[in-house]
Amino acid sequence: MVVVRATVSTYMEIMRHMAFEQGNNGQADVPAEPEYRYNAELAQKIEDKWQNRWQQQGSFWAANLDGKLTDGSGKHADGRTPYFVMDMFPYPSGKGLHVGHPLGYIATDVVSRYHRMKGENVLHAMGYDAFGLPAEQYAVQTGQHPRITTEQNIANMRRQLHRLGLSFDDRRSFATIDPGYMRWTQWIFTKIYNSWYDPEFVRKDGGTGSARPIDELVGAFKSGKRTIPGHETESWESLDALEQSDVLNDFRLAYISKSPVNWCPGLGTVLANEEVTSEGRSERGNFPVFQRELRQWSMRITAYGHRLIADLDMLDWPEKVKLMQRNWIGESHGASVHFEVETPSEPKDMKVYTTRPDTLFGTTFAVVSPEHSLLDSVPEDWPSDIPSEHRALWTGGYATPAEAVHAYRLEAEKKTSKDRVDEQNEKTGLFTGLYATNPITGAKLPIFTADYVLMDYGTGAIMAVPGGDDRDYDFATKYGLPVVYTVKPLADADDDLSNYEGKSAFVSHDGIVINSSTERTERLGDALSLDGLRVDDAIARVTAWLQKAHVGEGTVSYRLRDWLFSRQRYWGEPFPVVYDDDNIPHTLPDNMLPVNLPEVPDYTPKTYDPEDAETNPEAPLSRNDEWVHVTLDLGDGPKRYHRDTNTMPNWAGSCWYYLRYIDPDDSRHMVDPAECEYWLGPHHNETAGTSGGVDLYVGGVEHAVLHLLYSRFWHKILYDLGFVDSMEPFHKLFNQGMIQAYAYTDSRGQYVPAAEVEEHQDGSDTTYTWNGEPAFREFGKMGKSLKNIITPDEMYGTYGADTFRLYEMSMGPLSESRPWNTRNVIGGMRFLQRLWRNVLDENSGEVKVVDEQPDLKTLKLLHNTIHDVTEEMEAMRPNTAISRLIVLNNHLTSLKAVPRSVVEPLVVMLAPVAPHICEELWEKLGHADSLSSTQWPVAKEQYLGKDNVTAVVQVKGKIRGKLEVSPDISADELQALALALPAVQDHLGGKPPRKVIVKAPKIVSVVPQL
RNA sequence: GCCCCAGUGGCGAAAUGGUAUACGCAUCGGACUUAAAAUCCGACGUUGCGAGACAUGUGGGUUCGAUUCCCACCUGGGGCACCA
């Protein structure tokens, strides 16, 4: 039985241990390591040296065209191609980093260094996304102001990242909390607020629909070119300020509305849809979330739904992320159908949304959501024609429809979002006493209210087709409503309808319409028959018919909701908005920005019993009266105003930070237009495509919809308004995998420190013990609670930053998740040591390379390696690139003397991954320049071919022989050689082959007679 | 339920229609050493004395040839989920 420590254990530790013991025994000195051996201690020295030198020399500064960050070359950074590579904005948490965090940062650093060596002008910077809930919660726990703890966290994270040797342009670093940055976040908000979406506007890229200044809309109202919704007969001037404000509010891209929002009493704030899990709980804190009608800020992201889907086609993103965005936006094409409803006061128009207008003939009732406005117009008494056997169920036992509706609304409000949308739940609902008229058949349909219909999708009302829809079928069954079948699935086209008795027919698009015709009527005109049509044809025909009869039209609907933009928290950007005495909002002019956070007696959010839905948000910013109530001159003399006390969500700051990297100190622009065009404009280099945008954006897939969707949305607004000229923010997206880790439990299921667990191998069985007791291995994330955290600091101490970088880059493909295994790190260390020894003598420190010409075999290996490594780097596969470099280095190790002309390109090619040791070797090899400005090697064509290749001979797909042949052997010659092989003859059994496939010079495949 | 991705030695993995297991870890053997570490050289899918046979989650298919392409299933991971 062999005992292996599963922990960080290198010969270094063992040596130190021995030194300690022997010192105690007063015995002979430890055999000293060679003085110039590449070990953790030396690595640390080298790393410090180069990190300082890079910083002093500004080795990684990206040159702007003009301004403070220009390199003075006069034009376009000396004509170099720009390359913009970014990591996702990190959140400086108080917990510090573990070895999983820097994976993406190392990857982008390798890419950055590689592109610099290709002679490009590389922009690579790192800032901090510093507002948000965790910072606030951490501050509450420690009793300090979030600004203090956040700044400490940023400093700590900077230190840890610096130690990795990342090649950032440190002049371009900032945090979202910096007033100079926040000012522009607020400025962008005012631009969005003062814009509306004109669906007819033709953009410069040829597309239709664009954000436009709200003044253009006001102009159209004034000139009468556009009628004023809700005031169709009035002139703009005849409306008072409040009415004007309300009208514009319905058009603005940032607007205030009283609508059902996600209220989370446990966090004391409202949340965006994207921040609520499918369990109906908050993503942060896992508290229940309730639907409540509250006045809140929203952003009209739905106006961009179509462009956000369509423009994905321009992007070089993982298909998986594109798909997630498409699904999240959920564009569906259908029709809005108008049903007339008799109410006590007047006839009303009830619009329903359906993707299947072809099933209108199968509609047997209608359902509106509990929040629907129609419920304000229910009759005073129950109609007399309620089927008596269903009366109790339909009325819920309430005396009047109004009472029933009121009670049902209250009940719906009390349910969590989860309870409301849980498919498992039995459908509930009540009759409203109202009837709708089917516009096609004239049939009278009872209208129910039920919470399975959602107010914020479609129109909040549906035509129920129990013959085709499972949900409607469930409801119809419970409430005794009739079922009519109007579509036969194509597969069952010959079946008669009795086959569908007792179930819904699940109406797929693959079917034939039946039972769907009507005569010409006085009211609606033409007769309509869909019978016998395929579903898609029927949809087209009925939609055209509805449109002609003015009782409906084709519409597009989105699953995506407008983005709820306000939060009732302290640690976020304040809204640059004040209200006058009439409560009309005004955005603050540019010269009054930024609006800084006020000091408040208590920045803790007001939270409630997480289950108590009957509570209201209270914004912490409202606790400072002096800040809230101000006198300002907004152009019409000093007046009293009160400030908006909400803060923006965490996403605001991360929506546009990439723009600020380009031009971080500009006090006149959000980003200088010329710099922005150079770095982001479409075709700014060959990889950016027509969309333009950041050349490479690396981050976790967890932001697939949230950050990446919001950021695209803002970018498109800024594009429409002419502030940026790329259509998309991020041209290429790459999702790095997660580094996972083993965790160990004892027999009671408690986690034990993973670093102290011992691994035992007994034959093929592996067992684990901790403190002599059996332990059990599981696989998951790295985290404090699992007691399996390994920090970068530990890795620096035992191996150095280069080995750590090398290990992370070599452990597997970047996009895959995989377990961390400290035991394997030593392999990278050994590689670096062997390379070190190939260049210099460990004992003397003297460079030992020779200037003689390498042999042909070595040259061929070198140039093939250059060729292949270049390919691997382009494809972001550092793992395979590294393995090729190891092969080359192993070959050098086997030579009697190491040729300079081979080891130098090897050092250059390894530099992106292990920059410090390579810089040191490069210097020792006699070069004065930093590797960061050294050219990437180019493979020489004449060494890429091979003298002899091994041709494989297969019979019926099995290898029966190998031949060493010249690479330019003819097919006939190779075939003859192959057929002459005794093994081939044996397998042919004396008969001539049926067929021979020759792919000279690599393969001969012989097919024997049957 | 719907959609997407993955499954290869003891382990991390390589190979995208043409020699399966490159590279690294672990393990074993050898050289060096008084000894150990380090280093260097070598072995290392299973089975068989061997020729060989069998092996890329399972079962089929296409092909002269399949880890790679197609179909079905199993397992694991992820996304969406009363969206009309």
Short mmCIF file of C-alpha atoms in Angstrom, two decimals, chain A residues 10 58 69 180 249 255 297 345 386 448 506 540 568 600 710 734 759-760 807 870 908 959 982:
data_model
loop_
_atom_site.label_atom_id
_atom_site.label_comp_id
_atom_site.label_asym_id
_atom_site.label_seq_id
_atom_site.Cartn_x
_atom_site.Cartn_y
_atom_site.Cartn_z
CA THR A 10 7.13 19.49 -3.41
CA GLY A 58 4.99 51.19 -19.37
CA LEU A 69 -2.66 58.38 -23.75
CA GLY A 180 -15.51 60.66 -12.78
CA ASN A 249 -43.44 59.07 -20.23
CA TYR A 255 -39.77 55.72 -17.91
CA TRP A 297 -38.25 53.12 -13.23
CA SER A 345 -71.70 51.06 -19.07
CA ILE A 386 -74.66 30.27 -15.46
CA PHE A 448 -63.07 34.22 -16.62
CA PHE A 506 -51.90 19.45 -28.62
CA ALA A 540 -51.95 33.51 -42.90
CA GLN A 568 -34.15 50.69 -3.04
CA VAL A 600 -27.14 58.90 5.57
CA TYR A 710 -28.26 44.92 -20.89
CA PHE A 734 -15.46 33.42 -25.18
CA GLU A 759 -4.95 9.50 -0.47
CA HIS A 760 -4.26 5.76 -0.44
CA TYR A 807 -0.62 25.02 -15.05
CA THR A 870 0.94 29.77 -33.95
CA VAL A 908 9.70 33.78 -27.37
CA ILE A 959 -3.69 -1.93 -39.84
CA PRO A 982 3.31 -10.48 -46.77
#
